[in-house]
Amino acid sequence: MEMKKEHKKFECKSCDYVCSRKFNYDKHILTLKHKSSILEMKKEQPLSCSNCGKEYKTTSGKWKHEKTCKVATRASIMNVLTANKELSQLLVKHQVEHQQTQERLLDHIKEQQKQIKELIPRIGNVTNQFNITVFLNDQCKEAVNWDDFLRTLQICDPAPESVMKLICDGIEDLGMYKRPIHCIDAKRNRMCIRNENVWQQETTKVQETIRQSNRILQEKCIGLLKQWEEEHPEWHTSEVDTEAYMDFVNNVMTEIDPKKCSHELAGKIHIE
């Protein structure tokens, strides 16, 4: 039985064209239809993720990837920073309102304190205050100012707890007569602080001095953030670096709480 000779097939997938003779195939690839089809294929752009740039062959593959793509873009980072700035402005506004409320309460508290002081033996208070004043003015003449002390700190970690520890260690290292802050009443957590070459003993003024000095710490932390950005120029393309950047920004924006600062220092700087 004679076997049928199998003819070879020539196929052009771009034009969906099939023939059995090479002569016809060669003739086809010279046609205008074929050349136009090839040109259109070259013009087609690859499907890529608008977030990370990864390319896909199908629209469905690209769509599935984009649902789970977590690489943050510069635009999304800027949106977060803008939101943080707005939050910071809102917190400042609330802080001002809170301070105004405190001032009104302070007048009421002062009146109560006046009545209470009449019940306290005057001689004891006067003597104690006199001794503290003599100690500060005579033995602590070379004490540094609070703001000047903060400017000497070498901050490596902007986290509030790390900055607070750095402050405590620095105060202890200065010694009793050069440090800018003392605890004069551990039971009531009363502090005195030196700034602009003047010792302040009134609680509200001490707290205000500590609160205002946050700007010095923030300036130092912002400088640290800029240094980190220079060391990680492609941070916005890495999920790990992006999270680290956001943590950095949050730490920079977090202020040292004056009351917490006083409490942390009280046990270390109490005048015996």
mmCIF file of C-alpha atoms in Angstrom:
data_model
loop_
_atom_site.group_PDB
_atom_site.id
_atom_site.type_symbol
_atom_site.label_atom_id
_atom_site.label_comp_id
_atom_site.label_asym_id
_atom_site.label_seq_id
_atom_site.Cartn_x
_atom_site.Cartn_y
_atom_site.Cartn_z
ATOM 1 C CA MET A 1 0.000 0.000 0.000
ATOM 2 C CA GLU A 2 1.466 3.371 -1.037
ATOM 3 C CA MET A 3 1.951 5.856 1.849
ATOM 4 C CA LYS A 4 0.762 9.421 1.296
ATOM 5 C CA LYS A 5 3.546 11.938 1.344
ATOM 6 C CA GLU A 6 3.080 14.408 4.213
ATOM 7 C CA HIS A 7 3.506 18.020 3.133
ATOM 8 C CA LYS A 8 5.359 20.465 5.351
ATOM 9 C CA LYS A 9 3.294 23.385 6.643
ATOM 10 C CA PHE A 10 4.450 26.993 6.657
ATOM 11 C CA GLU A 11 2.630 29.227 9.147
ATOM 12 C CA CYS A 12 2.553 32.989 9.811
ATOM 13 C CA LYS A 13 0.985 33.443 13.261
ATOM 14 C CA SER A 14 0.819 37.222 13.067
ATOM 15 C CA CYS A 15 -1.436 37.022 9.984
ATOM 16 C CA ASP A 16 -3.047 33.639 10.763
ATOM 17 C CA TYR A 17 -1.788 32.364 7.374
ATOM 18 C CA VAL A 18 -0.918 28.676 6.587
ATOM 19 C CA CYS A 19 0.431 27.132 3.356
ATOM 20 C CA SER A 20 2.234 23.983 2.248
ATOM 21 C CA ARG A 21 4.744 25.513 -0.137
ATOM 22 C CA LYS A 22 7.681 27.657 0.858
ATOM 23 C CA PHE A 23 7.330 29.633 -2.348
ATOM 24 C CA ASN A 24 3.866 30.786 -1.299
ATOM 25 C CA TYR A 25 5.096 31.560 2.231
ATOM 26 C CA ASP A 26 7.976 33.688 0.920
ATOM 27 C CA LYS A 27 5.534 35.487 -1.324
ATOM 28 C CA HIS A 28 3.229 36.128 1.660
ATOM 29 C CA ILE A 29 5.848 37.754 3.859
ATOM 30 C CA LEU A 30 6.464 40.321 1.118
ATOM 31 C CA THR A 31 2.834 41.392 1.076
ATOM 32 C CA LEU A 32 1.628 44.721 2.503
ATOM 33 C CA LYS A 33 -0.733 42.900 4.861
ATOM 34 C CA HIS A 34 2.099 40.967 6.497
ATOM 35 C CA LYS A 35 4.372 43.986 6.825
ATOM 36 C CA SER A 36 1.571 46.053 8.381
ATOM 37 C CA SER A 37 0.814 43.274 10.875
ATOM 38 C CA ILE A 38 4.454 43.046 11.954
ATOM 39 C CA LEU A 39 4.665 46.831 12.326
ATOM 40 C CA GLU A 40 1.578 46.926 14.571
ATOM 41 C CA MET A 41 3.037 44.195 16.795
ATOM 42 C CA LYS A 42 6.204 46.227 17.274
ATOM 43 C CA LYS A 43 4.158 49.281 18.266
ATOM 44 C CA GLU A 44 2.337 47.424 21.046
ATOM 45 C CA GLN A 45 3.495 48.460 24.500
ATOM 46 C CA PRO A 46 4.151 45.792 27.180
ATOM 47 C CA LEU A 47 1.656 45.608 30.025
ATOM 48 C CA SER A 48 3.408 46.943 33.109
ATOM 49 C CA CYS A 49 2.450 47.731 36.712
ATOM 50 C CA SER A 50 2.055 51.497 37.137
ATOM 51 C CA ASN A 51 3.312 51.100 40.701
ATOM 52 C CA CYS A 52 6.525 49.028 40.433
ATOM 53 C CA GLY A 53 7.014 48.719 36.628
ATOM 54 C CA LYS A 54 6.870 44.907 36.477
ATOM 55 C CA GLU A 55 5.770 43.691 32.992
ATOM 56 C CA TYR A 56 3.041 41.141 32.181
ATOM 57 C CA LYS A 57 1.887 39.403 29.018
ATOM 58 C CA THR A 58 -1.821 39.543 29.831
ATOM 59 C CA THR A 59 -4.155 42.175 31.242
ATOM 60 C CA SER A 60 -5.504 39.718 33.808
ATOM 61 C CA GLY A 61 -1.999 38.980 35.080
ATOM 62 C CA LYS A 62 -1.253 42.697 35.457
ATOM 63 C CA TRP A 63 -4.595 43.280 37.235
ATOM 64 C CA LYS A 64 -3.989 40.463 39.763
ATOM 65 C CA HIS A 65 -0.494 41.762 40.514
ATOM 66 C CA GLU A 66 -1.602 45.376 41.065
ATOM 67 C CA LYS A 67 -4.145 44.235 43.684
ATOM 68 C CA THR A 68 -1.287 43.014 45.927
ATOM 69 C CA CYS A 69 1.591 45.312 44.880
ATOM 70 C CA LYS A 70 2.869 47.016 48.037
ATOM 71 C CA VAL A 71 5.773 49.066 46.641
ATOM 72 C CA ALA A 72 5.102 52.667 47.680
ATOM 73 C CA THR A 73 5.453 55.387 45.045
ATOM 74 C CA ARG A 74 6.919 58.816 45.712
ATOM 75 C CA ALA A 75 3.445 60.296 45.232
ATOM 76 C CA SER A 76 1.952 58.044 47.908
ATOM 77 C CA ILE A 77 4.770 58.934 50.296
ATOM 78 C CA MET A 78 4.187 62.639 49.709
ATOM 79 C CA ASN A 79 0.479 62.116 50.432
ATOM 80 C CA VAL A 80 1.363 60.522 53.773
ATOM 81 C CA LEU A 81 3.778 63.345 54.597
ATOM 82 C CA THR A 82 1.148 65.945 53.712
ATOM 83 C CA ALA A 83 -1.351 64.181 55.979
ATOM 84 C CA ASN A 84 1.235 64.135 58.780
ATOM 85 C CA LYS A 85 1.867 67.871 58.296
ATOM 86 C CA GLU A 86 -1.853 68.603 58.543
ATOM 87 C CA LEU A 87 -2.053 66.429 61.658
ATOM 88 C CA SER A 88 0.906 68.300 63.163
ATOM 89 C CA GLN A 89 -0.786 71.656 62.510
ATOM 90 C CA LEU A 90 -3.983 70.379 64.119
ATOM 91 C CA LEU A 91 -2.056 69.176 67.172
ATOM 92 C CA VAL A 92 -0.371 72.578 67.493
ATOM 93 C CA LYS A 93 -3.783 74.266 67.379
ATOM 94 C CA HIS A 94 -5.132 71.931 70.059
ATOM 95 C CA GLN A 95 -2.014 72.511 72.138
ATOM 96 C CA VAL A 96 -2.532 76.294 72.027
ATOM 97 C CA GLU A 97 -6.166 75.879 73.047
ATOM 98 C CA HIS A 98 -5.106 73.516 75.833
ATOM 99 C CA GLN A 99 -2.505 76.020 77.035
ATOM 100 C CA GLN A 100 -5.132 78.777 77.145
ATOM 101 C CA THR A 101 -7.370 76.514 79.213
ATOM 102 C CA GLN A 102 -4.441 75.784 81.538
ATOM 103 C CA GLU A 103 -3.819 79.504 82.007
ATOM 104 C CA ARG A 104 -7.438 80.021 83.064
ATOM 105 C CA LEU A 105 -7.180 77.084 85.432
ATOM 106 C CA LEU A 106 -3.895 78.434 86.735
ATOM 107 C CA ASP A 107 -5.585 81.583 88.050
ATOM 108 C CA HIS A 108 -8.030 79.418 89.959
ATOM 109 C CA ILE A 109 -5.238 77.182 91.259
ATOM 110 C CA LYS A 110 -3.200 80.185 92.390
ATOM 111 C CA GLU A 111 -6.113 81.369 94.516
ATOM 112 C CA GLN A 112 -6.377 77.925 96.106
ATOM 113 C CA GLN A 113 -2.621 77.814 96.697
ATOM 114 C CA LYS A 114 -2.787 81.181 98.413
ATOM 115 C CA GLN A 115 -5.274 79.810 100.933
ATOM 116 C CA ILE A 116 -3.244 76.631 101.442
ATOM 117 C CA LYS A 117 0.006 78.527 101.985
ATOM 118 C CA GLU A 118 -1.562 80.372 104.914
ATOM 119 C CA LEU A 119 -1.801 77.028 106.699
ATOM 120 C CA ILE A 120 1.860 76.110 106.110
ATOM 121 C CA PRO A 121 4.483 77.246 108.650
ATOM 122 C CA ARG A 122 6.094 80.205 106.928
ATOM 123 C CA ILE A 123 9.471 79.955 108.571
ATOM 124 C CA GLY A 124 10.180 76.459 107.183
ATOM 125 C CA ASN A 125 9.336 77.445 103.624
ATOM 126 C CA VAL A 126 11.342 80.649 103.745
ATOM 127 C CA THR A 127 14.411 78.884 105.151
ATOM 128 C CA ASN A 128 14.265 76.092 102.582
ATOM 129 C CA GLN A 129 13.790 78.539 99.711
ATOM 130 C CA PHE A 130 16.671 80.642 100.964
ATOM 131 C CA ASN A 131 18.976 77.604 101.088
ATOM 132 C CA ILE A 132 18.032 76.580 97.531
ATOM 133 C CA THR A 133 18.608 80.098 96.216
ATOM 134 C CA VAL A 134 22.033 80.276 97.896
ATOM 135 C CA PHE A 135 22.981 76.868 96.483
ATOM 136 C CA LEU A 136 21.997 77.824 92.930
ATOM 137 C CA ASN A 137 23.587 81.281 92.929
ATOM 138 C CA ASP A 138 26.792 80.447 94.841
ATOM 139 C CA GLN A 139 27.666 76.837 94.066
ATOM 140 C CA CYS A 140 26.139 76.497 90.581
ATOM 141 C CA LYS A 141 27.625 79.613 88.968
ATOM 142 C CA GLU A 142 29.182 77.566 86.146
ATOM 143 C CA ALA A 143 26.021 75.631 85.317
ATOM 144 C CA VAL A 144 25.242 75.516 81.585
ATOM 145 C CA ASN A 145 21.963 76.738 80.115
ATOM 146 C CA TRP A 146 19.329 74.112 79.237
ATOM 147 C CA ASP A 147 19.218 75.016 75.530
ATOM 148 C CA ASP A 148 23.029 74.984 75.290
ATOM 149 C CA PHE A 149 23.112 71.539 76.897
ATOM 150 C CA LEU A 150 20.613 70.149 74.366
ATOM 151 C CA ARG A 151 22.711 71.473 71.464
ATOM 152 C CA THR A 152 25.664 69.367 72.653
ATOM 153 C CA LEU A 153 23.724 66.094 72.435
ATOM 154 C CA GLN A 154 24.836 63.684 69.699
ATOM 155 C CA ILE A 155 21.515 62.140 68.643
ATOM 156 C CA CYS A 156 21.816 58.886 66.668
ATOM 157 C CA ASP A 157 18.296 57.540 67.216
ATOM 158 C CA PRO A 158 15.293 59.953 66.970
ATOM 159 C CA ALA A 159 12.972 57.671 68.972
ATOM 160 C CA PRO A 160 11.605 59.686 71.973
ATOM 161 C CA GLU A 161 12.709 57.072 74.521
ATOM 162 C CA SER A 162 16.260 57.091 73.101
ATOM 163 C CA VAL A 163 16.427 60.897 73.164
ATOM 164 C CA MET A 164 15.107 60.937 76.752
ATOM 165 C CA LYS A 165 17.781 58.445 77.846
ATOM 166 C CA LEU A 166 20.431 60.551 76.116
ATOM 167 C CA ILE A 167 19.242 63.621 78.061
ATOM 168 C CA CYS A 168 19.291 61.765 81.407
ATOM 169 C CA ASP A 169 22.781 60.346 80.805
ATOM 170 C CA GLY A 170 24.099 63.741 79.698
ATOM 171 C CA ILE A 171 22.697 65.496 82.790
ATOM 172 C CA GLU A 172 24.304 62.916 85.095
ATOM 173 C CA ASP A 173 27.658 63.233 83.310
ATOM 174 C CA LEU A 174 27.742 67.013 83.873
ATOM 175 C CA GLY A 175 27.821 66.644 87.649
ATOM 176 C CA MET A 176 25.832 68.494 90.305
ATOM 177 C CA TYR A 177 27.292 71.970 89.892
ATOM 178 C CA LYS A 178 27.307 72.230 86.085
ATOM 179 C CA ARG A 179 23.982 70.634 85.225
ATOM 180 C CA PRO A 180 21.196 73.018 84.056
ATOM 181 C CA ILE A 181 18.375 71.373 86.020
ATOM 182 C CA HIS A 182 17.788 70.196 89.608
ATOM 183 C CA CYS A 183 14.961 68.516 91.499
ATOM 184 C CA ILE A 184 14.246 70.642 94.588
ATOM 185 C CA ASP A 185 11.256 68.634 95.852
ATOM 186 C CA ALA A 186 11.130 64.960 94.842
ATOM 187 C CA LYS A 187 7.774 64.356 96.558
ATOM 188 C CA ARG A 188 6.019 67.072 94.545
ATOM 189 C CA ASN A 189 8.275 66.641 91.505
ATOM 190 C CA ARG A 190 9.337 70.305 91.660
ATOM 191 C CA MET A 191 12.218 71.283 89.420
ATOM 192 C CA CYS A 192 14.366 74.341 88.825
ATOM 193 C CA ILE A 193 15.975 74.969 85.441
ATOM 194 C CA ARG A 194 18.630 77.353 84.147
ATOM 195 C CA ASN A 195 18.166 79.032 80.761
ATOM 196 C CA GLU A 196 19.408 82.357 79.403
ATOM 197 C CA ASN A 197 21.611 82.518 82.549
ATOM 198 C CA VAL A 198 18.573 82.648 84.882
ATOM 199 C CA TRP A 199 17.333 79.961 87.294
ATOM 200 C CA GLN A 200 13.564 79.381 87.080
ATOM 201 C CA GLN A 201 11.814 77.633 89.975
ATOM 202 C CA GLU A 202 8.164 78.228 89.137
ATOM 203 C CA THR A 203 6.683 74.963 87.854
ATOM 204 C CA THR A 204 4.847 76.456 84.886
ATOM 205 C CA LYS A 205 7.958 78.300 83.678
ATOM 206 C CA VAL A 206 10.087 75.178 84.067
ATOM 207 C CA GLN A 207 7.606 73.125 82.032
ATOM 208 C CA GLU A 208 7.400 75.854 79.367
ATOM 209 C CA THR A 209 11.197 75.994 79.037
ATOM 210 C CA ILE A 210 11.353 72.229 78.490
ATOM 211 C CA ARG A 211 8.446 72.330 76.027
ATOM 212 C CA GLN A 212 9.957 75.129 73.931
ATOM 213 C CA SER A 213 13.302 73.347 73.756
ATOM 214 C CA ASN A 214 11.697 70.599 71.652
ATOM 215 C CA ARG A 215 12.495 72.701 68.569
ATOM 216 C CA ILE A 216 16.229 72.171 69.193
ATOM 217 C CA LEU A 217 15.776 68.403 69.367
ATOM 218 C CA GLN A 218 13.578 68.389 66.247
ATOM 219 C CA GLU A 219 16.169 70.378 64.288
ATOM 220 C CA LYS A 220 18.789 67.791 65.218
ATOM 221 C CA CYS A 221 16.484 64.905 64.235
ATOM 222 C CA ILE A 222 15.588 66.549 60.906
ATOM 223 C CA GLY A 223 19.310 66.785 60.143
ATOM 224 C CA LEU A 224 19.576 63.090 60.971
ATOM 225 C CA LEU A 225 16.671 62.340 58.603
ATOM 226 C CA LYS A 226 18.354 64.236 55.743
ATOM 227 C CA GLN A 227 21.541 62.255 56.338
ATOM 228 C CA TRP A 228 19.546 59.005 56.190
ATOM 229 C CA GLU A 229 17.944 60.075 52.883
ATOM 230 C CA GLU A 230 21.398 60.747 51.404
ATOM 231 C CA GLU A 231 22.573 57.300 52.497
ATOM 232 C CA HIS A 232 19.408 55.663 51.059
ATOM 233 C CA PRO A 233 18.696 57.584 47.793
ATOM 234 C CA GLU A 234 16.430 54.793 46.469
ATOM 235 C CA TRP A 235 14.455 54.371 49.700
ATOM 236 C CA HIS A 236 11.125 54.964 47.946
ATOM 237 C CA THR A 237 11.632 51.831 45.785
ATOM 238 C CA SER A 238 12.055 49.486 48.760
ATOM 239 C CA GLU A 239 9.187 48.427 51.018
ATOM 240 C CA VAL A 240 11.568 47.937 53.987
ATOM 241 C CA ASP A 241 13.261 51.331 53.515
ATOM 242 C CA THR A 242 9.882 53.019 53.017
ATOM 243 C CA GLU A 243 8.598 51.688 56.357
ATOM 244 C CA ALA A 244 11.861 52.757 58.018
ATOM 245 C CA TYR A 245 11.442 56.253 56.536
ATOM 246 C CA MET A 246 7.882 56.594 57.845
ATOM 247 C CA ASP A 247 8.976 55.471 61.334
ATOM 248 C CA PHE A 248 11.772 58.044 61.157
ATOM 249 C CA VAL A 249 9.331 60.836 60.249
ATOM 250 C CA ASN A 250 6.926 59.877 63.069
ATOM 251 C CA ASN A 251 9.775 59.931 65.608
ATOM 252 C CA VAL A 252 10.940 63.349 64.391
ATOM 253 C CA MET A 253 7.415 64.754 64.843
ATOM 254 C CA THR A 254 7.004 63.335 68.371
ATOM 255 C CA GLU A 255 7.894 65.885 71.060
ATOM 256 C CA ILE A 256 9.396 65.238 74.474
ATOM 257 C CA ASP A 257 6.650 65.622 77.099
ATOM 258 C CA PRO A 258 7.769 68.159 79.769
ATOM 259 C CA LYS A 259 6.076 66.325 82.661
ATOM 260 C CA LYS A 260 7.516 62.973 81.607
ATOM 261 C CA CYS A 261 10.939 64.567 81.203
ATOM 262 C CA SER A 262 10.748 66.034 84.733
ATOM 263 C CA HIS A 263 9.625 62.691 86.147
ATOM 264 C CA GLU A 264 12.465 60.810 84.421
ATOM 265 C CA LEU A 265 15.061 63.276 85.709
ATOM 266 C CA ALA A 266 13.705 63.769 89.252
ATOM 267 C CA GLY A 267 15.294 60.686 90.807
ATOM 268 C CA LYS A 268 18.682 61.384 89.220
ATOM 269 C CA ILE A 269 19.100 65.089 90.076
ATOM 270 C CA HIS A 270 17.448 65.515 93.495
ATOM 271 C CA ILE A 271 19.241 67.987 95.771
ATOM 272 C CA GLU A 272 19.866 66.130 99.022
#
